[in-house]
mmCIF file with all atom_site columns, C-alpha atoms and ligand atoms in Angstrom:
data_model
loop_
_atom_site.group_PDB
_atom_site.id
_atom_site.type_symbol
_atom_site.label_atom_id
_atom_site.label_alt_id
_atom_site.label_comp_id
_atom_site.label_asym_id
_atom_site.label_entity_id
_atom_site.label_seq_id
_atom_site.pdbx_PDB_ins_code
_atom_site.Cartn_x
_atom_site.Cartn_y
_atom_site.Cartn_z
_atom_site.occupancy
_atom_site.B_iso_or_equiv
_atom_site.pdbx_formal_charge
_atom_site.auth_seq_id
_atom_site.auth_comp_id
_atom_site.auth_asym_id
_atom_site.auth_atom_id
_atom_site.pdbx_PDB_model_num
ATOM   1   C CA  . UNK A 1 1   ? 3.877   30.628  3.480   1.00 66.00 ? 1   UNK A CA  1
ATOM   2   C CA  . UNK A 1 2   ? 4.182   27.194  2.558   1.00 90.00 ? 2   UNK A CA  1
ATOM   3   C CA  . UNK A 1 3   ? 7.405   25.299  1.822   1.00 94.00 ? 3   UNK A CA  1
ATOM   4   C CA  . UNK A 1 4   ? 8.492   23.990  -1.917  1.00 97.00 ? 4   UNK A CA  1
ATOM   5   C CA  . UNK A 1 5   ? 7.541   20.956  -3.306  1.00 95.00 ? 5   UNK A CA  1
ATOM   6   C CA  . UNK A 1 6   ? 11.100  20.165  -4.125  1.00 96.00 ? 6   UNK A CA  1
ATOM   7   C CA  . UNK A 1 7   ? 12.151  20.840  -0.364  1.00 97.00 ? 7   UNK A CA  1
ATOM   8   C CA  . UNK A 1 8   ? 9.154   18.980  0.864   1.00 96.00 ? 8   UNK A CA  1
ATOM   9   C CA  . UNK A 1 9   ? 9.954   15.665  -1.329  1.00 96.00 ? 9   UNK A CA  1
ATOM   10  C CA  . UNK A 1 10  ? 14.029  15.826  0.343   1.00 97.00 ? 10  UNK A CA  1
ATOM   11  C CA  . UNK A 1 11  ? 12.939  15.891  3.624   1.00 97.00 ? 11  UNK A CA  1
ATOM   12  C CA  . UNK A 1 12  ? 10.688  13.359  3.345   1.00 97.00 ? 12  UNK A CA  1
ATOM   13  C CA  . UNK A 1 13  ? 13.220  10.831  1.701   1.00 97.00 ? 13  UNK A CA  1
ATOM   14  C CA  . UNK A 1 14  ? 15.089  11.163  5.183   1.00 98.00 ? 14  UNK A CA  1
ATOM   15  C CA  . UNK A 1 15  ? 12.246  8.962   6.302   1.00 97.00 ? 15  UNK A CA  1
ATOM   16  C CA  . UNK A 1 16  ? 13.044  5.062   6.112   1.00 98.00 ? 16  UNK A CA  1
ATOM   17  C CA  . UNK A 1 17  ? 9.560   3.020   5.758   1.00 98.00 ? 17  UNK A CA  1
ATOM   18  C CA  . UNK A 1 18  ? 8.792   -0.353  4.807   1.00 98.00 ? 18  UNK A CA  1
ATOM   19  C CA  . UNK A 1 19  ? 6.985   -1.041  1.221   1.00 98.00 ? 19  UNK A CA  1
ATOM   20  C CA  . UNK A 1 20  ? 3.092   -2.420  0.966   1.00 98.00 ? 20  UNK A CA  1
ATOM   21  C CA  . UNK A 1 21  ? 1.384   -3.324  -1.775  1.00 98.00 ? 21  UNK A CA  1
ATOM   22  C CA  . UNK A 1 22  ? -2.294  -1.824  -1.060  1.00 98.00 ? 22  UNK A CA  1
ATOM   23  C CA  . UNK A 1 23  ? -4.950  -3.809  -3.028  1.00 98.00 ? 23  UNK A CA  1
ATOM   24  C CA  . UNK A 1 24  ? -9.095  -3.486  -3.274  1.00 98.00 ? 24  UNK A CA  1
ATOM   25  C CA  . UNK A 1 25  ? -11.597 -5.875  -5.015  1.00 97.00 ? 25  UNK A CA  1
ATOM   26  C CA  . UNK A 1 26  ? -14.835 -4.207  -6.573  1.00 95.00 ? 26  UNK A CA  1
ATOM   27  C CA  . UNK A 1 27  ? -16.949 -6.690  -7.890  1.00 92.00 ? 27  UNK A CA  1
ATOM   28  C CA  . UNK A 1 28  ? -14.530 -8.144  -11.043 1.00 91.00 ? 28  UNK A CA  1
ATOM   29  C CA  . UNK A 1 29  ? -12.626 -4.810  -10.785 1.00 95.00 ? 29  UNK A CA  1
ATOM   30  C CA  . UNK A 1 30  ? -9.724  -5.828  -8.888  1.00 96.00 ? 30  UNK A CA  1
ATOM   31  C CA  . UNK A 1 31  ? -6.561  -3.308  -8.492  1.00 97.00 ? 31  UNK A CA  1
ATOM   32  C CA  . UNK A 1 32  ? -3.595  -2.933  -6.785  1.00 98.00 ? 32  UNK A CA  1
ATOM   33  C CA  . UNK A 1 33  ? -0.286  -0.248  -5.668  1.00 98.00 ? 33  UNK A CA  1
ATOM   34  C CA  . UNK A 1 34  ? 2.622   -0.108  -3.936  1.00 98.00 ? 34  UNK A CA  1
ATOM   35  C CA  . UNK A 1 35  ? 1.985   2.005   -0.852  1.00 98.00 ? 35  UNK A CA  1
ATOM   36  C CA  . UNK A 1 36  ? 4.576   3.388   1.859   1.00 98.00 ? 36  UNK A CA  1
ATOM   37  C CA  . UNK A 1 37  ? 2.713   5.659   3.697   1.00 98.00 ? 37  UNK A CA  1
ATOM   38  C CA  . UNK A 1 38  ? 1.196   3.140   5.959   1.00 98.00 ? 38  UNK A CA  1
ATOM   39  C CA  . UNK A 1 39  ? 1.359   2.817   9.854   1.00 97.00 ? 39  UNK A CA  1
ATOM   40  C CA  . UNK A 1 40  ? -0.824  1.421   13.155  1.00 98.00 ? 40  UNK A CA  1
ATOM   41  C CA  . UNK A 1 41  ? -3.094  3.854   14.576  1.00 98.00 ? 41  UNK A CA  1
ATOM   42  C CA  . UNK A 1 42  ? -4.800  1.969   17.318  1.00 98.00 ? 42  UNK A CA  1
ATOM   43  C CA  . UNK A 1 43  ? -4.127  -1.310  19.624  1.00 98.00 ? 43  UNK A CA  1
ATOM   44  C CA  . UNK A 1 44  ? -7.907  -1.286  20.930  1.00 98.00 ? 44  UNK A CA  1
ATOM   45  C CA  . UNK A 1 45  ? -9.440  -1.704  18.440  1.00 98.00 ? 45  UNK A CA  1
ATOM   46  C CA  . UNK A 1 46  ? -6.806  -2.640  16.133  1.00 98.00 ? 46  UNK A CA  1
ATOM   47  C CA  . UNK A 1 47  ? -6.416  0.396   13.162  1.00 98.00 ? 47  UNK A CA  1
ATOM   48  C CA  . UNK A 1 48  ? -4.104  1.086   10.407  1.00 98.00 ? 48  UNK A CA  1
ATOM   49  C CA  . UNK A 1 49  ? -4.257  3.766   7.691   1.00 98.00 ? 49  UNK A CA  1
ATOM   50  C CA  . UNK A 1 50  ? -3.036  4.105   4.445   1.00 98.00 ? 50  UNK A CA  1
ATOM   51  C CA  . UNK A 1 51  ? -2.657  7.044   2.348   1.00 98.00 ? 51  UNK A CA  1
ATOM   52  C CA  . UNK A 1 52  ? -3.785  7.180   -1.202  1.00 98.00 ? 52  UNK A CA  1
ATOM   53  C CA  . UNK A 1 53  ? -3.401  9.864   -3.933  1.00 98.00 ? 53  UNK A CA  1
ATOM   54  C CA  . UNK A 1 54  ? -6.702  10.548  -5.614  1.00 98.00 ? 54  UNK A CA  1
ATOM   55  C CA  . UNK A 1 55  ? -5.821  9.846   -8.774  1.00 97.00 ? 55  UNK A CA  1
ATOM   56  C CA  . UNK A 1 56  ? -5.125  6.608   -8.313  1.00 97.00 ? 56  UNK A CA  1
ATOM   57  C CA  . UNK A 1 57  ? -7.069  3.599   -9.566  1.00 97.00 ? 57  UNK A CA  1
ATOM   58  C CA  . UNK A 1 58  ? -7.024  1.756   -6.172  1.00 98.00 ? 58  UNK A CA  1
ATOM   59  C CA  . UNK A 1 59  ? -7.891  4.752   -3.823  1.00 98.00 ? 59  UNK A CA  1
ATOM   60  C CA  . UNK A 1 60  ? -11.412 4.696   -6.209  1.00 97.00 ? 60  UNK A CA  1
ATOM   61  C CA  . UNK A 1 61  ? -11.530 0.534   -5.624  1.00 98.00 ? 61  UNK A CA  1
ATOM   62  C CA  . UNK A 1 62  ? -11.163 1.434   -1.731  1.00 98.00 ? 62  UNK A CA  1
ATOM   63  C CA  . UNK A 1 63  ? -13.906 4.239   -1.973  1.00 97.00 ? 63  UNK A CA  1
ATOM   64  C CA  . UNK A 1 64  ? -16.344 1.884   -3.680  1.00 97.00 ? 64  UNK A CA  1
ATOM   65  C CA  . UNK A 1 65  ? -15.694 -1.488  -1.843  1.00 98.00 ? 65  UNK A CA  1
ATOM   66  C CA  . UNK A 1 66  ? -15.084 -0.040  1.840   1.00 98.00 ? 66  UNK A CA  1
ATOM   67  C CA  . UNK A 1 67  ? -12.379 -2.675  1.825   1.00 98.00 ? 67  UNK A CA  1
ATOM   68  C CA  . UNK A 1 68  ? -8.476  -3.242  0.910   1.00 98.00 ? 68  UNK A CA  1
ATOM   69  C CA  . UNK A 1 69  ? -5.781  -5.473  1.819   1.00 98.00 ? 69  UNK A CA  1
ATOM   70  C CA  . UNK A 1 70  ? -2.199  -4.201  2.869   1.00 98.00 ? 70  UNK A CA  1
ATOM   71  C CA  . UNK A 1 71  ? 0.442   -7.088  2.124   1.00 98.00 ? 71  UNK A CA  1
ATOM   72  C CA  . UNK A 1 72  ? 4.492   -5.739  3.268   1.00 98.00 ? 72  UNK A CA  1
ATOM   73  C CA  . UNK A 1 73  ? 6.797   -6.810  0.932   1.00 98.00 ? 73  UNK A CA  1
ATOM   74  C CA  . UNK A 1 74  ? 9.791   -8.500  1.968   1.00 98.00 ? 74  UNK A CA  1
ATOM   75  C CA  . UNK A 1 75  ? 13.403  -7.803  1.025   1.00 98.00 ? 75  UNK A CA  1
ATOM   76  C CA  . UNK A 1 76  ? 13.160  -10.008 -2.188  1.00 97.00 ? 76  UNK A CA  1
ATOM   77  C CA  . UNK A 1 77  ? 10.584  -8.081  -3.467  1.00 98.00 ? 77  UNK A CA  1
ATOM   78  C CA  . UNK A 1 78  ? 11.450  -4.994  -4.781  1.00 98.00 ? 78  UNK A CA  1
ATOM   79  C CA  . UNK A 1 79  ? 10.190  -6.669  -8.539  1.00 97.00 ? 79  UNK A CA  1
ATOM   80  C CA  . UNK A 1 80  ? 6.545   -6.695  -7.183  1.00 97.00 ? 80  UNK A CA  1
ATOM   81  C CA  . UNK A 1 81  ? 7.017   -3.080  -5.597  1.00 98.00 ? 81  UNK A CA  1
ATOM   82  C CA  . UNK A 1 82  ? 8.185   -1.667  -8.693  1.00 97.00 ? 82  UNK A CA  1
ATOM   83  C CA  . UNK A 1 83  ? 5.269   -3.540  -10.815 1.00 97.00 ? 83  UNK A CA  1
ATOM   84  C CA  . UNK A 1 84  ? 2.642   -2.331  -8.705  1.00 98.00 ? 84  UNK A CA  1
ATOM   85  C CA  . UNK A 1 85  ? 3.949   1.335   -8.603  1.00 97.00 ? 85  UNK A CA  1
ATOM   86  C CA  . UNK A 1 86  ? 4.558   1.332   -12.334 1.00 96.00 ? 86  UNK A CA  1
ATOM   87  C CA  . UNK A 1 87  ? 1.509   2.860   -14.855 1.00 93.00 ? 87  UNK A CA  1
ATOM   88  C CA  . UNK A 1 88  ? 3.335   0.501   -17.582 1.00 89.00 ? 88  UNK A CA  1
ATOM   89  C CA  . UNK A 1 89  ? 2.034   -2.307  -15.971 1.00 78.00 ? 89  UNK A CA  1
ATOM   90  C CA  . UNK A 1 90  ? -1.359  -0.923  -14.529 1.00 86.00 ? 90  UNK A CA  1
ATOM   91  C CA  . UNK A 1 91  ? -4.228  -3.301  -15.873 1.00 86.00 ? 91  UNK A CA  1
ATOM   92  C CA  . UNK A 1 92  ? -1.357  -6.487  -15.838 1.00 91.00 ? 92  UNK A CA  1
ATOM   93  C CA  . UNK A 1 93  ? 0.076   -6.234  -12.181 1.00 96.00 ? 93  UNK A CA  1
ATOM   94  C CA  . UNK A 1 94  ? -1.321  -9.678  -10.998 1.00 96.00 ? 94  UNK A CA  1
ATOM   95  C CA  . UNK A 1 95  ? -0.245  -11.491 -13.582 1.00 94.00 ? 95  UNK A CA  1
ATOM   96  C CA  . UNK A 1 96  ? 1.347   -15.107 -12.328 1.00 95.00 ? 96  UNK A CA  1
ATOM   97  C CA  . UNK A 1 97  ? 0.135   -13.982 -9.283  1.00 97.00 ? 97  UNK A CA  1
ATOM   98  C CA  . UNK A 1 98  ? -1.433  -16.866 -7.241  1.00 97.00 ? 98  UNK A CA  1
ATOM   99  C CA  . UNK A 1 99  ? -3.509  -14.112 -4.829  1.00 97.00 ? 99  UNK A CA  1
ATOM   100 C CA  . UNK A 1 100 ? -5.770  -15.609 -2.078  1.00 96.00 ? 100 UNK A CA  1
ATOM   101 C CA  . UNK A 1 101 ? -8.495  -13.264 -0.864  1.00 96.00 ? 101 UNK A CA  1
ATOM   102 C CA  . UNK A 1 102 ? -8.417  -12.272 2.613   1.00 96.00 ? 102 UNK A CA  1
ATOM   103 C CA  . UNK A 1 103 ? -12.180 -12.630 4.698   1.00 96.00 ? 103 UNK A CA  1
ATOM   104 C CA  . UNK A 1 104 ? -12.419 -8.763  2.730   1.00 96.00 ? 104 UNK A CA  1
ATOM   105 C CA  . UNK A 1 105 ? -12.507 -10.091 -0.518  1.00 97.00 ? 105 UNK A CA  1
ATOM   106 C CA  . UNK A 1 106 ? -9.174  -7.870  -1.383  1.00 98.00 ? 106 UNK A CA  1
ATOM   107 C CA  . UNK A 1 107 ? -6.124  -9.924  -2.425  1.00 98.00 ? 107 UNK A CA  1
ATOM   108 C CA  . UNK A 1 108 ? -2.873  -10.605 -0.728  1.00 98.00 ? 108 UNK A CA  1
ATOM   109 C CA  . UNK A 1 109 ? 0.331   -10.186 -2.390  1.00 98.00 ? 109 UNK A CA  1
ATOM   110 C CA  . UNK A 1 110 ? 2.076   -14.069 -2.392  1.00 98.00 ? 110 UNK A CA  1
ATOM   111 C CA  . UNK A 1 111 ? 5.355   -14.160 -0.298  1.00 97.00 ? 111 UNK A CA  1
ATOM   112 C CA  . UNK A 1 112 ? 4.585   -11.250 1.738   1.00 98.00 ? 112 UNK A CA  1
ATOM   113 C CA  . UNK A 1 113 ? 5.915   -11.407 4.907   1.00 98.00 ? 113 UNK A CA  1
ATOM   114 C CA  . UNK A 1 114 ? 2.632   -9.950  6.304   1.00 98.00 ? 114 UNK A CA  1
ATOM   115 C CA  . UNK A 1 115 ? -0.398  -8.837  5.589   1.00 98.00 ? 115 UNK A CA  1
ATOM   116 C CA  . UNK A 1 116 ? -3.766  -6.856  7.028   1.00 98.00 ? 116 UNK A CA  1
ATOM   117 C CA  . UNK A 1 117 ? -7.125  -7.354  5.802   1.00 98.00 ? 117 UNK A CA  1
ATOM   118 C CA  . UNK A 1 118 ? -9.152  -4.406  6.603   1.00 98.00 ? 118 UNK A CA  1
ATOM   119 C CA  . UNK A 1 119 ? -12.719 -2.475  6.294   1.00 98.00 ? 119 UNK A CA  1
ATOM   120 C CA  . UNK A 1 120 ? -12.568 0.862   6.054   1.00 98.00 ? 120 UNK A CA  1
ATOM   121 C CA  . UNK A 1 121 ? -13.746 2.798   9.344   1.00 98.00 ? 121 UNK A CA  1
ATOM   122 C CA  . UNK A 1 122 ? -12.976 6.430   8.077   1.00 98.00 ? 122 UNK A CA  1
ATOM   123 C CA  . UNK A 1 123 ? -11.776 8.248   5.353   1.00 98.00 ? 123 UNK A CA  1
ATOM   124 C CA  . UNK A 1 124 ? -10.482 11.533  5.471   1.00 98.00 ? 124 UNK A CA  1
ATOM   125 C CA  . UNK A 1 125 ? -9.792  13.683  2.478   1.00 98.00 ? 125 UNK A CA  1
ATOM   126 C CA  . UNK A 1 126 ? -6.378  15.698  2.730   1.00 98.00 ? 126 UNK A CA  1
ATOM   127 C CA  . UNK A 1 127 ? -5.106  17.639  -0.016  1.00 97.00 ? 127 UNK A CA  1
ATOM   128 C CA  . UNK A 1 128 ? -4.156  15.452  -3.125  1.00 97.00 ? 128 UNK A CA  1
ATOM   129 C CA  . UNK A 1 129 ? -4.880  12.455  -0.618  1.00 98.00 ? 129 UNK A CA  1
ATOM   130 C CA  . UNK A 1 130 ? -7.010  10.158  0.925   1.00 98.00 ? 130 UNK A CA  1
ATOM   131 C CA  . UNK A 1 131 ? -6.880  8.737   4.249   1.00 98.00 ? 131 UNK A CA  1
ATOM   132 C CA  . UNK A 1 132 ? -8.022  5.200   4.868   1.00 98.00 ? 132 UNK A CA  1
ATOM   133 C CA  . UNK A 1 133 ? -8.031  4.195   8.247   1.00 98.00 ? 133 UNK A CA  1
ATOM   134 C CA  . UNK A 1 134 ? -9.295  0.333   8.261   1.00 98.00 ? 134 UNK A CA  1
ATOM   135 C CA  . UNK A 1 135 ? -10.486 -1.472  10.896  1.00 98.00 ? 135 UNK A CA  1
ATOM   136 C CA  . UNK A 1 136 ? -8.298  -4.679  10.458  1.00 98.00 ? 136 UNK A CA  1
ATOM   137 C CA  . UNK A 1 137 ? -10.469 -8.269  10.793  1.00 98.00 ? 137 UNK A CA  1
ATOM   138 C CA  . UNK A 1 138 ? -7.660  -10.265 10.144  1.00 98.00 ? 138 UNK A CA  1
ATOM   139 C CA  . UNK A 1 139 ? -3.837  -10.553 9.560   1.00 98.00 ? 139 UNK A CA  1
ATOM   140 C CA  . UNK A 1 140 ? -0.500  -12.848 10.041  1.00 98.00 ? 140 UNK A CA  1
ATOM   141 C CA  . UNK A 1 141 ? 3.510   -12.522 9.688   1.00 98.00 ? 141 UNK A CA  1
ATOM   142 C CA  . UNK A 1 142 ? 6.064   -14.677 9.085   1.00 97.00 ? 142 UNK A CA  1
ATOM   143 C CA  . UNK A 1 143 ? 9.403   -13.821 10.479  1.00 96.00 ? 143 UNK A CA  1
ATOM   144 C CA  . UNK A 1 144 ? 11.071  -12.874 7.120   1.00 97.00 ? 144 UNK A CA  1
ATOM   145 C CA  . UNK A 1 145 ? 12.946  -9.535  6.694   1.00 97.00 ? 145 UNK A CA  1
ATOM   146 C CA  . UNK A 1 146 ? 11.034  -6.482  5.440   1.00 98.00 ? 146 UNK A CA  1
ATOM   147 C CA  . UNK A 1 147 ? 11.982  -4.517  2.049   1.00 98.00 ? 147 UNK A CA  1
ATOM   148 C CA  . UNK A 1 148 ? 12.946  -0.612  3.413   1.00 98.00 ? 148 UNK A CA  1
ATOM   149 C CA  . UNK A 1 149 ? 12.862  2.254   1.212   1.00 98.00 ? 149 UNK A CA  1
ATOM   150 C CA  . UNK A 1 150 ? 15.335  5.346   2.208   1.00 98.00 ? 150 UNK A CA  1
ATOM   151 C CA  . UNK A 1 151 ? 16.267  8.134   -0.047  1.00 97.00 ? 151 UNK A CA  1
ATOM   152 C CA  . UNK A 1 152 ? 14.488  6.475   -3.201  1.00 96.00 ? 152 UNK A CA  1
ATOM   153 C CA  . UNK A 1 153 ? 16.432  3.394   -3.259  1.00 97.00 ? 153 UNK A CA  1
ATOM   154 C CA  . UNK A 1 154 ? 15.181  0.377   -1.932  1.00 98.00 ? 154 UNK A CA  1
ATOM   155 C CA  . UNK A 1 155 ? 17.290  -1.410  1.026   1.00 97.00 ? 155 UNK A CA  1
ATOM   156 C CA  . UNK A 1 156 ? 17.610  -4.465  3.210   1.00 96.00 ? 156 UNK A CA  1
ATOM   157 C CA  . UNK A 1 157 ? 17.959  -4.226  7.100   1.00 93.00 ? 157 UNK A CA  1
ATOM   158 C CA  . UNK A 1 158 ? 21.146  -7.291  6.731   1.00 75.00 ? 158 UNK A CA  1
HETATM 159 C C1  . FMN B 2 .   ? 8.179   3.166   -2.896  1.00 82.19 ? 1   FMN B C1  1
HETATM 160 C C2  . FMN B 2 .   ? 6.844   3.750   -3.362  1.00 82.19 ? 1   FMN B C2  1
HETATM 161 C C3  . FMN B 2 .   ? 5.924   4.193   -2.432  1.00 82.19 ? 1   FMN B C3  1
HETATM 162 C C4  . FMN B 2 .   ? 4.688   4.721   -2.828  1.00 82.19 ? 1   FMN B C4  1
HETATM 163 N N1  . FMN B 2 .   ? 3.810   5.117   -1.864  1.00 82.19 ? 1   FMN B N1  1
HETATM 164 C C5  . FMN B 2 .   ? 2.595   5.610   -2.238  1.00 82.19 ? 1   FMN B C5  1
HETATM 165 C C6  . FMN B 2 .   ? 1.652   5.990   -1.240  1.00 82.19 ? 1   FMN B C6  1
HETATM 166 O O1  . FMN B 2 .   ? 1.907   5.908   -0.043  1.00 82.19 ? 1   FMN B O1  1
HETATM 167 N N2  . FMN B 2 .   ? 0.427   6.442   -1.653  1.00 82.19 ? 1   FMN B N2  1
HETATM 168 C C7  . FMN B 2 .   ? 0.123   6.559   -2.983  1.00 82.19 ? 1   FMN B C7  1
HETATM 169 O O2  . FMN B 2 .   ? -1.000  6.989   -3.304  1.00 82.19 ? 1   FMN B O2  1
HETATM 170 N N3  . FMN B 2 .   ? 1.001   6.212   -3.953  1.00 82.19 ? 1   FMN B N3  1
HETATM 171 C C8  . FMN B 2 .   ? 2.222   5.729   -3.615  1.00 82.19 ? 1   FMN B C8  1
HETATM 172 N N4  . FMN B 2 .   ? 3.123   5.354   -4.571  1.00 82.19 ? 1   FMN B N4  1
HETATM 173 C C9  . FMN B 2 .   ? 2.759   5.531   -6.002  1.00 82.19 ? 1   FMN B C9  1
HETATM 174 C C10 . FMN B 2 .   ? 1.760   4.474   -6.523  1.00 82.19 ? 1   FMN B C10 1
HETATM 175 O O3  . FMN B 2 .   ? 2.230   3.161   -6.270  1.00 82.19 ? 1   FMN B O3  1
HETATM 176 C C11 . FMN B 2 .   ? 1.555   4.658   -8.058  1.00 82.19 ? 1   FMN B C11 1
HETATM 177 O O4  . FMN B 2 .   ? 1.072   5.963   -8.310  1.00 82.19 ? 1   FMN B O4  1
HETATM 178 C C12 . FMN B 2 .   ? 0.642   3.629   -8.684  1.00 82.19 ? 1   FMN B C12 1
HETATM 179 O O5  . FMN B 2 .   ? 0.883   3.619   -10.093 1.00 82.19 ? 1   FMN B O5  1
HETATM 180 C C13 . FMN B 2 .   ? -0.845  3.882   -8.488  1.00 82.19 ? 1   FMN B C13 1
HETATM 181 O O6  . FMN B 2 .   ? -1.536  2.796   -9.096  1.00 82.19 ? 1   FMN B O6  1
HETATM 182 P P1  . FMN B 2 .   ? -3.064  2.800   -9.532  1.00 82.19 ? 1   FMN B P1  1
HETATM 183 O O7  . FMN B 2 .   ? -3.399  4.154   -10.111 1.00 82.19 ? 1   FMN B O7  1
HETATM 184 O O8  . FMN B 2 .   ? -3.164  1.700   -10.564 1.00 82.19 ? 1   FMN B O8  1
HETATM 185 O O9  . FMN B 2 .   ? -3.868  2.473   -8.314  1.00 82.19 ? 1   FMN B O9  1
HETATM 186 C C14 . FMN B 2 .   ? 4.370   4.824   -4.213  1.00 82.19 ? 1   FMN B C14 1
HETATM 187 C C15 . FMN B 2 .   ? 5.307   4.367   -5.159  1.00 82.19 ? 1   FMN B C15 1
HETATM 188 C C16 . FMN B 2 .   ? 6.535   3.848   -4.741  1.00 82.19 ? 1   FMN B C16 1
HETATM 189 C C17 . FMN B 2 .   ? 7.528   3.365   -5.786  1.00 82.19 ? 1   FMN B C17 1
#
């Protein structure tokens, strides 16, 4: 017997995460969303995953390209999260964006406080998601505080 959705959701709102924005380049299609379920995986060699619903524009990007970009927003960000989570804004997210492409191709979010440039090493289909676990080729931080998201309110760790 499996537990209900509504249960499921409340529970996991008792998790605090940080907020990504997930991009992928395909040729000129270029797309990105705002992505919490992200974490390491390995140290040697260095993997991350992300989780994607199916029905999402950028999970197809990812499938195509083999490649996406994970940029954590920091605590002045919660604008950009919102934009790139929002379906209102799906085709005009990087507007006024000045993006540089990471060695992948795939975007990085400007004024993140880090990002991870990845290829995608395995993907694993799990119920309405996807897992992408990318090898990452290249990253940086800046010492800037993160944007957390607990209970479906964004916060700040000061
Ligand atoms: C705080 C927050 C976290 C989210 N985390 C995820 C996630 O981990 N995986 C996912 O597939 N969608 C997540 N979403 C929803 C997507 O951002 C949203 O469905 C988006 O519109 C998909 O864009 P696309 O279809 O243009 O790619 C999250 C949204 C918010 C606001």
């Amino acid at each position: 017997m499996s537990i209900s959705a509504n249960i499921f959701r409340e529970v996991l709102s008792h998790w605090a995460s940080g907020v990504t924005v997930v991009t992928s380049r395909a040729g000129e299609r270029v797309q990105g969303m705002t992505v919490s379920a992200f974490c390491s995986v390995s140290l040697e060699p260095p993997l991350i995953l992300v989780c994607a619903a199916r029905d999402t524009i950028t999970h197809s990007l990812i499938q195509s390209s083999k490649a996406f970009c994970v940029s954590l927003l920091g605590e002045d960000q919660q604008e950009l999260s919102n934009r790139f989570a929002s379906k209102k804004h799906e085709h005009r997210r990087f507007a006024g964006l000045q993006c540089e492409d990471g060695r992948s191709g795939c975007p990085r979010i400007p004024g993140a406080i880090a990002w991870l440039d990845c290829r995608v090493s395995q993907e694993i289909e799990a119920g309405d998601h996807v897992v992408y676990i990318g090898d990452v080729i290249d990253a940086a931080a800046s010492s800037d505080a993160p944007l957390v998201y607990f209970k479906g309110s964004y916060r700040r760790l000061t």
